[in-house]
Short mmCIF file of C-alpha atoms in Angstrom, two decimals:
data_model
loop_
_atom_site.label_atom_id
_atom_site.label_comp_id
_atom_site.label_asym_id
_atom_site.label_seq_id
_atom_site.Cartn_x
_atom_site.Cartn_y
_atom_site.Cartn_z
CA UNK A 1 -19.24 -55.53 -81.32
CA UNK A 2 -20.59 -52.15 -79.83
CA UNK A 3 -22.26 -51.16 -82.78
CA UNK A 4 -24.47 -54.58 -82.67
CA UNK A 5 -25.11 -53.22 -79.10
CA UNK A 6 -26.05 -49.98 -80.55
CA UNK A 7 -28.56 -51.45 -82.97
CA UNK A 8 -29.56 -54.00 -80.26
CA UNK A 9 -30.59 -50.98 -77.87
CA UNK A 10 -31.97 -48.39 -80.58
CA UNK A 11 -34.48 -51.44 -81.30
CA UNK A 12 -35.78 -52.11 -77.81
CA UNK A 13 -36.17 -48.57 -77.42
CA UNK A 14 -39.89 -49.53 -79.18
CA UNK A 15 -41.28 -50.90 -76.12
CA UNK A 16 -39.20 -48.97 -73.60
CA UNK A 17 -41.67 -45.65 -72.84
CA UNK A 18 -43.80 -47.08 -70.17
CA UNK A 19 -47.45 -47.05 -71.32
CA UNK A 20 -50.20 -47.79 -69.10
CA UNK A 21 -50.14 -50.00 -65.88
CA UNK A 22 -51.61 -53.54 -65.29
CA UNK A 23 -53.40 -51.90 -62.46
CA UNK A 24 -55.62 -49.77 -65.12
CA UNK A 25 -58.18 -51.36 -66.57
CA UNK A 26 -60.93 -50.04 -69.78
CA UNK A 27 -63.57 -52.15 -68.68
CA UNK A 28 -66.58 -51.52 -66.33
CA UNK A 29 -67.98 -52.66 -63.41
CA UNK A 30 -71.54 -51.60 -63.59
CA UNK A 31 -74.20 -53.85 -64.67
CA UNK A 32 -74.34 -56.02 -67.59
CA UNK A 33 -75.43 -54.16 -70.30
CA UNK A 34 -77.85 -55.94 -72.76
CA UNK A 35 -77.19 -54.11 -76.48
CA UNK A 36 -80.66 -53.46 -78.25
CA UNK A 37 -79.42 -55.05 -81.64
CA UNK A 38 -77.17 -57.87 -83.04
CA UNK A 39 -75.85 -54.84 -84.98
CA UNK A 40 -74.54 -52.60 -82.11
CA UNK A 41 -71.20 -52.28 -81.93
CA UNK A 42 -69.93 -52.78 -77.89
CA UNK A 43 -66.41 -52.77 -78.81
CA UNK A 44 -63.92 -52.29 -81.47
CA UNK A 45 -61.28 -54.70 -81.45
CA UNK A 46 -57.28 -53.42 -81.52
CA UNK A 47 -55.63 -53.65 -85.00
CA UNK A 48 -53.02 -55.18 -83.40
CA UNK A 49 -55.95 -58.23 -81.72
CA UNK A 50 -57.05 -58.42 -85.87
CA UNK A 51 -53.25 -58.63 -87.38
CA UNK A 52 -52.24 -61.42 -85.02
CA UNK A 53 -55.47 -63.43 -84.31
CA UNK A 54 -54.78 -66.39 -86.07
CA UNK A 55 -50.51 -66.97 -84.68
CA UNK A 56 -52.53 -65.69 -81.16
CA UNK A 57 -54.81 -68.58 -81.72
CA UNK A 58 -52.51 -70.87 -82.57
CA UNK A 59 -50.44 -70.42 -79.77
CA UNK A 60 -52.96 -70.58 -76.95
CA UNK A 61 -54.21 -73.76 -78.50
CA UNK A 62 -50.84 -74.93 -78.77
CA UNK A 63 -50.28 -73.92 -74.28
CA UNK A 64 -53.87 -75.50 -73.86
CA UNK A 65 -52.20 -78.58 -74.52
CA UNK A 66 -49.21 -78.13 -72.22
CA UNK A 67 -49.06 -74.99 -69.72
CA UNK A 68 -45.92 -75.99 -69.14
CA UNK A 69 -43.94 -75.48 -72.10
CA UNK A 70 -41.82 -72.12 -71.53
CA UNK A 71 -41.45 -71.06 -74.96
CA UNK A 72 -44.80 -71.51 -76.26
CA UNK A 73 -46.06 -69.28 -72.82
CA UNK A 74 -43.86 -66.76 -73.61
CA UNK A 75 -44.61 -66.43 -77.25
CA UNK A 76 -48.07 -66.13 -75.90
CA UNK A 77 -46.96 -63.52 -73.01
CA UNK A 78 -44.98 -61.30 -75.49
CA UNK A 79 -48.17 -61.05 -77.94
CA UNK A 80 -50.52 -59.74 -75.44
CA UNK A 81 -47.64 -57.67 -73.86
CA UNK A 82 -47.20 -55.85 -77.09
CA UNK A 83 -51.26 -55.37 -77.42
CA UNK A 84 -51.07 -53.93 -74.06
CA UNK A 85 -48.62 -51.52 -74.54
CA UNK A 86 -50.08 -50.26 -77.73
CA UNK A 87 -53.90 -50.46 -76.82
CA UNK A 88 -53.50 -49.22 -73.91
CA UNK A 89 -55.62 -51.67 -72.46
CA UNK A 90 -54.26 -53.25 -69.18
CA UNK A 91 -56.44 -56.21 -69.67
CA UNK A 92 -53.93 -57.82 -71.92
CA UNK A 93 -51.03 -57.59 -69.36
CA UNK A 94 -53.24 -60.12 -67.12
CA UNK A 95 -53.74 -62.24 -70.12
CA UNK A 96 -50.00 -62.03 -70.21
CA UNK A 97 -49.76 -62.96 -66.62
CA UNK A 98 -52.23 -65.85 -66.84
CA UNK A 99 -49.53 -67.41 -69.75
CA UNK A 100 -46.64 -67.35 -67.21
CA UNK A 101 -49.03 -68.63 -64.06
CA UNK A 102 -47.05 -72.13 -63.51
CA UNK A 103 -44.07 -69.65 -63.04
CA UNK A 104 -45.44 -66.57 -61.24
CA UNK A 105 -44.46 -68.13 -57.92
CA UNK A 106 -41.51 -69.93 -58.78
CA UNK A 107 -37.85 -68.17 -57.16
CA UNK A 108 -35.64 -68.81 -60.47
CA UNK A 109 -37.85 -69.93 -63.50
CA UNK A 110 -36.22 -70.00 -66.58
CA UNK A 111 -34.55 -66.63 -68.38
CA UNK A 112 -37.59 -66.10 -70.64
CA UNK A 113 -40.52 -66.13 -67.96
CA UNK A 114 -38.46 -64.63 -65.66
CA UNK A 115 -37.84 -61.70 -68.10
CA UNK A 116 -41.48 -61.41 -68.78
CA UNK A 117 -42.14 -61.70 -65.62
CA UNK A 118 -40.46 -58.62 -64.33
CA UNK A 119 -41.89 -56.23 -66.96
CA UNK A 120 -44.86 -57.55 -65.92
CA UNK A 121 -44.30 -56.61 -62.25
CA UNK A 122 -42.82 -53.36 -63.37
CA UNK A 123 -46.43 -52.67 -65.33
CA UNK A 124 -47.76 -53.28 -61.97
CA UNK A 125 -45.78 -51.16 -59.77
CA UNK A 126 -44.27 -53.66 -57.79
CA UNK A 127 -40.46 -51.95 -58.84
CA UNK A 128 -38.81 -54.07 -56.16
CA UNK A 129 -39.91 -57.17 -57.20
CA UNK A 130 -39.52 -56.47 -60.45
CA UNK A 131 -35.87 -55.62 -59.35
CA UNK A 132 -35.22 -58.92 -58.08
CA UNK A 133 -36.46 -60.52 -61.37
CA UNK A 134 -34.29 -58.78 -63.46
CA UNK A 135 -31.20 -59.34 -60.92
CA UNK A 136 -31.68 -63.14 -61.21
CA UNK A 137 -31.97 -62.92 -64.67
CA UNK A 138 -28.84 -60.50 -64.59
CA UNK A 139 -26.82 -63.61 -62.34
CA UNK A 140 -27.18 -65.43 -65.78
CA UNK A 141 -27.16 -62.97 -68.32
CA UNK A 142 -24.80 -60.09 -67.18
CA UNK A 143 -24.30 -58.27 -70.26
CA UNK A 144 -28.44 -57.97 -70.93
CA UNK A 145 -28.73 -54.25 -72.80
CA UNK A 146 -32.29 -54.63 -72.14
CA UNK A 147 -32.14 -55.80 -68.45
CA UNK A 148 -29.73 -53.19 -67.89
CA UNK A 149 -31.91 -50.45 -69.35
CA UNK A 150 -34.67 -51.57 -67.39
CA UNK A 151 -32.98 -51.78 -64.14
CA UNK A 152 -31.53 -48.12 -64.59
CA UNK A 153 -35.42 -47.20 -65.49
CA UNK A 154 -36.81 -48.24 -62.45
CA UNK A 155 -34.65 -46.80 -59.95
CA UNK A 156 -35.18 -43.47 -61.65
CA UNK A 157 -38.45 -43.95 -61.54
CA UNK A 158 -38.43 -44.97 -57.84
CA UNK A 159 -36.16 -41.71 -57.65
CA UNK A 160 -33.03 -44.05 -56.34
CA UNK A 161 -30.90 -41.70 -58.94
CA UNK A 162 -27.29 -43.36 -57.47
CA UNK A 163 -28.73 -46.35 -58.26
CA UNK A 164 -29.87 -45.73 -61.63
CA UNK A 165 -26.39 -43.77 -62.69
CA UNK A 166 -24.65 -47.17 -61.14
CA UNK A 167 -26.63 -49.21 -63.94
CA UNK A 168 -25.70 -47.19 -66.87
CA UNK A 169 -22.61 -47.19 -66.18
CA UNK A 170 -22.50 -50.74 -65.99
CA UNK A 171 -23.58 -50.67 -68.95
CA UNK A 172 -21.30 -48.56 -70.73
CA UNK A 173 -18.71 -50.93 -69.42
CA UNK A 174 -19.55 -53.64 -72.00
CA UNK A 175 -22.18 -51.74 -74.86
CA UNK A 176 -21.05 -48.50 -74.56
CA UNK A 177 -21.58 -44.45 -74.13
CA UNK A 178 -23.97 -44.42 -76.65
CA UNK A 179 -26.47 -47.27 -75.11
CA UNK A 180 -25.78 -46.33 -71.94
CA UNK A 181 -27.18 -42.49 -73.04
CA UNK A 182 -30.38 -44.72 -73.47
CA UNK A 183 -30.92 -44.95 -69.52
CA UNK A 184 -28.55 -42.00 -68.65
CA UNK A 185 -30.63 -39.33 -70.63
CA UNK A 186 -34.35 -39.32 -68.70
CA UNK A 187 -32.16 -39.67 -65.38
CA UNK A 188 -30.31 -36.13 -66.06
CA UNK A 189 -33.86 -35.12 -67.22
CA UNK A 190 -34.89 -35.79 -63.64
CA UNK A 191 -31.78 -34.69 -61.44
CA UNK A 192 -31.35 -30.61 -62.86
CA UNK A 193 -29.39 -31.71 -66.29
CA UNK A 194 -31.62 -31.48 -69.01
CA UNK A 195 -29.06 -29.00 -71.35
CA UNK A 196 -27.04 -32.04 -71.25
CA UNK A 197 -29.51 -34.35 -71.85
CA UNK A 198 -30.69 -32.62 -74.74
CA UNK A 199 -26.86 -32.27 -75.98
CA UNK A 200 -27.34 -35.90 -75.93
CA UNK A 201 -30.12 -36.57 -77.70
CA UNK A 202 -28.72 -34.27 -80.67
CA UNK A 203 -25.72 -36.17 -80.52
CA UNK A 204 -27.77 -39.46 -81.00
CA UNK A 205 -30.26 -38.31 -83.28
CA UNK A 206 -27.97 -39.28 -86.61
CA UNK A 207 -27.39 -42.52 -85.05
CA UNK A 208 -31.01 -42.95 -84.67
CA UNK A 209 -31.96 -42.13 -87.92
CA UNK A 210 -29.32 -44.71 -89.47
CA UNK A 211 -29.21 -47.63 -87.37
CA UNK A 212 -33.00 -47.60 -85.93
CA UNK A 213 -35.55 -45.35 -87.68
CA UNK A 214 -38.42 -46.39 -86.00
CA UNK A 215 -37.36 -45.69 -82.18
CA UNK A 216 -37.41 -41.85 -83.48
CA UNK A 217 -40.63 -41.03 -81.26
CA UNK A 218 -38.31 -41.99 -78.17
CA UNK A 219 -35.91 -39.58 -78.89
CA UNK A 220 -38.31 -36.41 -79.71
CA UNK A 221 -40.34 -37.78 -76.73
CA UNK A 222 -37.34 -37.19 -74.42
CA UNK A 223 -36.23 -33.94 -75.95
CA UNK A 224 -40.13 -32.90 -76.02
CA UNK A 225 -39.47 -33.72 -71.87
CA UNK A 226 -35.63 -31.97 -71.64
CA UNK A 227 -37.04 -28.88 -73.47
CA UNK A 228 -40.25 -28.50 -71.18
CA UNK A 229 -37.87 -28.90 -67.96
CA UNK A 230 -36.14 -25.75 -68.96
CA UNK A 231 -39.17 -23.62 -69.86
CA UNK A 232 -38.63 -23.98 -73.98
CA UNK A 233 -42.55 -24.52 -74.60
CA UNK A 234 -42.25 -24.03 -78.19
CA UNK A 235 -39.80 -26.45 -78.70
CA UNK A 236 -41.24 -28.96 -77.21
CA UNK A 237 -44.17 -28.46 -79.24
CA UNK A 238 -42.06 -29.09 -82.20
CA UNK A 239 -41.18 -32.21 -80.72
CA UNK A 240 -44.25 -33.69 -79.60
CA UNK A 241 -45.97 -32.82 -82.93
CA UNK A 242 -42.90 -34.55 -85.00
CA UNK A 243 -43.67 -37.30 -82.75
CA UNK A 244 -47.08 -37.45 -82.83
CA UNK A 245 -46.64 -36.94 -86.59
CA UNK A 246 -44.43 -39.91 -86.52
CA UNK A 247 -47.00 -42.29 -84.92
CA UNK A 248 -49.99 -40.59 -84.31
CA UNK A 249 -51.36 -43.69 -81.88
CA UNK A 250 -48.42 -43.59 -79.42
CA UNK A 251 -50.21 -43.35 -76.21
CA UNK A 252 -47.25 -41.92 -74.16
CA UNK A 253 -46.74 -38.93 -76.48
CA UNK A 254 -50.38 -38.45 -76.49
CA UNK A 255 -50.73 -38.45 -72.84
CA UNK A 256 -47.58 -35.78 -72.92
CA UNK A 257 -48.89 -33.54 -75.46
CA UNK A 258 -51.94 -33.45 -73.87
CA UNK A 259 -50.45 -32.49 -70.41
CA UNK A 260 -48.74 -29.72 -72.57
CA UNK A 261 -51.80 -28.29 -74.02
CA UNK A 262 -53.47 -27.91 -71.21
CA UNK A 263 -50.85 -26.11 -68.86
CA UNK A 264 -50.61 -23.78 -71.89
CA UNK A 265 -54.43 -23.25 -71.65
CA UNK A 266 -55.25 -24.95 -74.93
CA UNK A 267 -57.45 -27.03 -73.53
CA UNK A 268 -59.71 -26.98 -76.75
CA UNK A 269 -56.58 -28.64 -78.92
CA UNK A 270 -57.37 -31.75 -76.25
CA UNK A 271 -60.22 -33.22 -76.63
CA UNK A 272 -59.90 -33.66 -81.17
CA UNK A 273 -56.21 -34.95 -80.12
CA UNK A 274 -57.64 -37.88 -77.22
CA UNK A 275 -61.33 -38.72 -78.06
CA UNK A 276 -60.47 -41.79 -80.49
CA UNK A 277 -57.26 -42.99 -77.67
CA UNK A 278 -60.21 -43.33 -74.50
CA UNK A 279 -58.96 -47.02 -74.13
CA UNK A 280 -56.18 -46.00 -71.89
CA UNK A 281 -56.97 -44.80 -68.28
CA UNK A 282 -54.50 -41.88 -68.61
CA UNK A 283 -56.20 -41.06 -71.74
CA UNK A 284 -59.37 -40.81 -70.45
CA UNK A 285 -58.36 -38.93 -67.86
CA UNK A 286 -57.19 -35.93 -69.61
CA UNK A 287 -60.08 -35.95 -71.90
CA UNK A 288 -62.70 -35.68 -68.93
CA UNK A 289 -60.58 -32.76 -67.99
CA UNK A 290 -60.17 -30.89 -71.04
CA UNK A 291 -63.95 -31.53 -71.28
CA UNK A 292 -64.64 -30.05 -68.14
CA UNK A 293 -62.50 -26.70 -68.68
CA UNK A 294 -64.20 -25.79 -72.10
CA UNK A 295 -67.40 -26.03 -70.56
CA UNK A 296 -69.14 -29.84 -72.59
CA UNK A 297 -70.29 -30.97 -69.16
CA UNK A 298 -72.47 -34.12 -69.79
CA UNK A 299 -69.04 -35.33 -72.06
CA UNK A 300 -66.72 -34.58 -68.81
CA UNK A 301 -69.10 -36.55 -66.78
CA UNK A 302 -69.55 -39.44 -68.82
CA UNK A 303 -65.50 -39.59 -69.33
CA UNK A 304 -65.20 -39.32 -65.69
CA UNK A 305 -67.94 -42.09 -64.87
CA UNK A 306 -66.34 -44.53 -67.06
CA UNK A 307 -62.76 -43.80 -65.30
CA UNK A 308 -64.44 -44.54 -61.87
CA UNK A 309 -66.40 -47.30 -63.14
CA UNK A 310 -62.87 -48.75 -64.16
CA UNK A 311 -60.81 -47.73 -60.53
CA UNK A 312 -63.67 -49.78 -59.43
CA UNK A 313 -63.19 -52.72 -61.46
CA UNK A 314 -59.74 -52.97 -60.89
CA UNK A 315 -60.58 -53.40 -56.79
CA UNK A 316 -63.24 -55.86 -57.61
CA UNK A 317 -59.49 -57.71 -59.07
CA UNK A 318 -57.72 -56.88 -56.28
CA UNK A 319 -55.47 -55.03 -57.00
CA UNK A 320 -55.25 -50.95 -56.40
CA UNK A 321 -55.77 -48.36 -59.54
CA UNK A 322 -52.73 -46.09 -60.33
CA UNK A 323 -52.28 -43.65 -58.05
CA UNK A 324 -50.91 -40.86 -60.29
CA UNK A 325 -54.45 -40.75 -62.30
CA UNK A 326 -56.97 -41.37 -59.30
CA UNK A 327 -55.64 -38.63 -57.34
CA UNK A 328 -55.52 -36.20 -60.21
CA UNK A 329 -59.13 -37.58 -61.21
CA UNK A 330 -59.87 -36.46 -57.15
CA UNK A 331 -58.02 -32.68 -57.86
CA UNK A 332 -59.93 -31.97 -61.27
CA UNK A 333 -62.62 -33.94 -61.38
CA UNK A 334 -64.16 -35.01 -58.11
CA UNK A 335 -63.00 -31.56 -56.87
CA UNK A 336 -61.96 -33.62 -53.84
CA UNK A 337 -58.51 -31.60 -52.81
CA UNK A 338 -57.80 -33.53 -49.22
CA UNK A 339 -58.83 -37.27 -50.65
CA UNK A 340 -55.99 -36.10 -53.68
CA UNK A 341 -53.19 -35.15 -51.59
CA UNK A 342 -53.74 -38.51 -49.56
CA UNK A 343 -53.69 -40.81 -52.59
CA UNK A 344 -50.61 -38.27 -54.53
CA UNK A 345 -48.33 -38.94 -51.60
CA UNK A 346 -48.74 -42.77 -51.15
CA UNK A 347 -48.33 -42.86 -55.01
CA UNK A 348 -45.35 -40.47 -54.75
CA UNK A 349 -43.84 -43.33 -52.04
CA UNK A 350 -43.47 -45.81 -54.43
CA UNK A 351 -42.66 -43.56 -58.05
CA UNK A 352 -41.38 -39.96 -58.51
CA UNK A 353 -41.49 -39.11 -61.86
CA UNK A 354 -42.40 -35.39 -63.07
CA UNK A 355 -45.92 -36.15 -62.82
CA UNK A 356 -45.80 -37.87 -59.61
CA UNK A 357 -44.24 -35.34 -58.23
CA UNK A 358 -46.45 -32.49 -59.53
CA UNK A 359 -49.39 -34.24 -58.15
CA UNK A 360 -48.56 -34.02 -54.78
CA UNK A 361 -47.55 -30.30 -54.77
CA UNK A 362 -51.10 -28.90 -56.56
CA UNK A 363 -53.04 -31.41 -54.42
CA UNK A 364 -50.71 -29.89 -51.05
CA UNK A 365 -51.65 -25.97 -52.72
CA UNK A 366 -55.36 -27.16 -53.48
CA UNK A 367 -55.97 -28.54 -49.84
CA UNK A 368 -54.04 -25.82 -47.71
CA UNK A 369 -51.79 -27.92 -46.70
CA UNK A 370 -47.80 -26.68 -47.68
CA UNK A 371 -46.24 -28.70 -45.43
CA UNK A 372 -47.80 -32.08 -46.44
CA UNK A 373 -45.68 -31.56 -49.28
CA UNK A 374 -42.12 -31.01 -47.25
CA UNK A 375 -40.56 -34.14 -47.86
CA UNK A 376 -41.27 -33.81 -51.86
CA UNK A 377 -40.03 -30.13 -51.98
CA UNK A 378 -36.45 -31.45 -50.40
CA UNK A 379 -36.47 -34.29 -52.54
CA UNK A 380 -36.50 -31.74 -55.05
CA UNK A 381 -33.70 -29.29 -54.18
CA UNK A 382 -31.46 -32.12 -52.73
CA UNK A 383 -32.04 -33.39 -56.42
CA UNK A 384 -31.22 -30.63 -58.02
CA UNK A 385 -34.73 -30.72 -59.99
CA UNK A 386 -34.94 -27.51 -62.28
CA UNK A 387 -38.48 -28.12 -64.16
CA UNK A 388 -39.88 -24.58 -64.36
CA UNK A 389 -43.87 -26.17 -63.65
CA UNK A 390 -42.29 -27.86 -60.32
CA UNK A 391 -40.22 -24.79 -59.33
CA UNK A 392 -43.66 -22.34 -60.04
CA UNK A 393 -45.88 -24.62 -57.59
CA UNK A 394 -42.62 -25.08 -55.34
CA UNK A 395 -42.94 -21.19 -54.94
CA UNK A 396 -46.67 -21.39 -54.84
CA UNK A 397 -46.19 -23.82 -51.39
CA UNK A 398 -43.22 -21.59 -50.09
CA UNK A 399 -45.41 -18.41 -50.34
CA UNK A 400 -48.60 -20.34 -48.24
CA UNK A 401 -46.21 -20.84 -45.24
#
């Protein structure tokens, strides 16, 4: 039975690496823009759109005709979930959304919406409800790999680390050590144990490679991430480029490597590895800033107009751009130190991940301002945290006081 759990897992592992947010969005809110030809091309449609227009089409026709019926909504939910994630392009995660409307509000719709529901909600930041999604869901399906994974996932992310141990182990209980590694190994990542999460990973790697191939680039992601917590640069560059060799259009690896190439001052490796990605908001991101340090000025301001033009957009919806890239876009970009250590810190309230985290403490050196970043520096050592770039601007802050 555990090895069906082990296959089970290994497979879901696919669509595990959060990409993007449904609060990031590629489109622009400046005026409509008339093209000057039939033949100009305003947008390039995702393979993944091309490969599945006609079941797509199908489907919606099929929910036109009754909203109501569950699996037909979440057929239609789980296709523009998966263009999402892959595109990069939030937009599809409110197509998703507008599927599942007769159930959005609903306290205990059935297990399919309510599953799509919370990765939905997850994509959005809202962890706790997403939380109490996936706990209903869990009343009715308590031996869920997948809601079990996820649950684990976003207490780490909210940095709730008892939490997220209390999860795995549940689900060790009934799939195993070896699924349960799947949640356990970014959560020693973040709490000071990345030797042993990396033990892990090499321990897995066999498994990987025999019962599910294609979740590879989540395991050299993760050891790309244990390796660069303990200072091994050039072994993490092994591992994002087998990755990135792997699938070169995974968006999270991209957005990693990039983040790598630029704290090793490689900024001009950037640009060639992002400029055909710009879709995703994190994406773009990085690109205006690699364009900015080597010096292509009307490229770093173009990238960094369309990035605003979409933060904008996404209030125009309602709903509140991710915090992690509009207050780095306010450090490196807007050169706006004060405005990013305000929008870091509310960010950091609701998610601490590495990046997070590191936000807050260059905005805090940037704007003067070491003890605006006190409560994240504890966090830290009460955590054990031992990534060498947080422990360098940790110094950094200690040194200002």
């Amino acid at each position: 039975m555990k090895r069906q759990y082990i296959s089970f897992a290994f497979r879901l592992l696919s669509c595990f690496v959060i990409a993007g947010s449904i609060g990031e969005s590629p489109a622009s809110a400046a005026d409509a823009y008339l093209p000057a030809s039939d033949d100009e091309v305003l947008e390039t449609l995702p393979s993944t759109l091309l490969s599945s227009r006609s079941e797509l089409s199908s489907l919606r026709r099929k929910l036109a005709d009754n909203p109501r019926d569950v699996n037909t909504a979440a057929s239609v939910a789980s296709l523009y979930m998966q263009m999402g994630s892959q595109e990069g392009d939030p937009r599809y995660f409110g197509y998703a959304q507008a599927a599942l409307e007769p159930w959005w509000e609903v306290n205990n719709p059935p297990a399919a919406i309510l599953r799509l529901r919370a990765k939905l909600k997850e994509k959005d930041h809202q962890y706790d409800r997403a939380l109490d999604d996936l706990k209903t869901f869990l009343e009715h399906e308590p031996q869920d790999i997948q809601a079990w994974i996820e649950v684990s996932n976003i207490y780490r992310v909210q940095g709730k680390y008892d939490k997220s141990q209390q999860a795995c182990d549940r689900l060790g209980e009934f799939a195993g050590d070896v699924v349960a590694n799947v949640g356990l190994v970014p959560l020693l990542i973040s709490t000071g144990q990345a030797e042993k999460a990396d033990k892990l990973l090499a321990d897995m790697l066999p498994i990987i490679k025999r019962e599910s191939p294609e979740t590879l680039e989540w395991v050299l992601t993760e050891q790309a991430e244990a390796a660069r917590a303990l200072g091994r640069d050039e072994q993490a560059e092994r591992h994002y480029k087998e990755g990135l060799a792997n699938n070169p259009a995974n968006l999270y690896l991209l957005r990693a490597c990039a983040d790598f190439l630029l704290d090793q001052n490689r900024t001009a490796e950037v640009l060639p590895l992002l400029e055909e990605h710009t879709t995703d908001n994190g994406v773009l991101l990085l690109a205006a800033i690699a364009a900015r340090r080597t010096g292509k000025k009307k490229v770093s301001r173009d990238f960094q107009t369309q990035l605003e033009n979409r933060f904008e957009e996404i209030r125009l919806r309602g709903s509140e751009p991710h915090g992690r890239f509009e207050s780095r876009c306010a450090l490196e970009l807007q050169d706006d130190a004060q405005k990013a250590l305000t929008l870091a810190l509310d960010n950091w309230e609701k998610q601490k991940e590495m990046n997070d985290t590191r936000n807050v403490l260059a905005a805090a050196i940037a704007a003067n301002d070491p003890q605006a970043a006190q409560p994240v520096v504890r966090f830290l050592k009460q955590n054990g945290n031992q990534d060498v770039d947080l422990q360098e601007l940790v110094e950094q802050l200690e040194e200002m006081e």
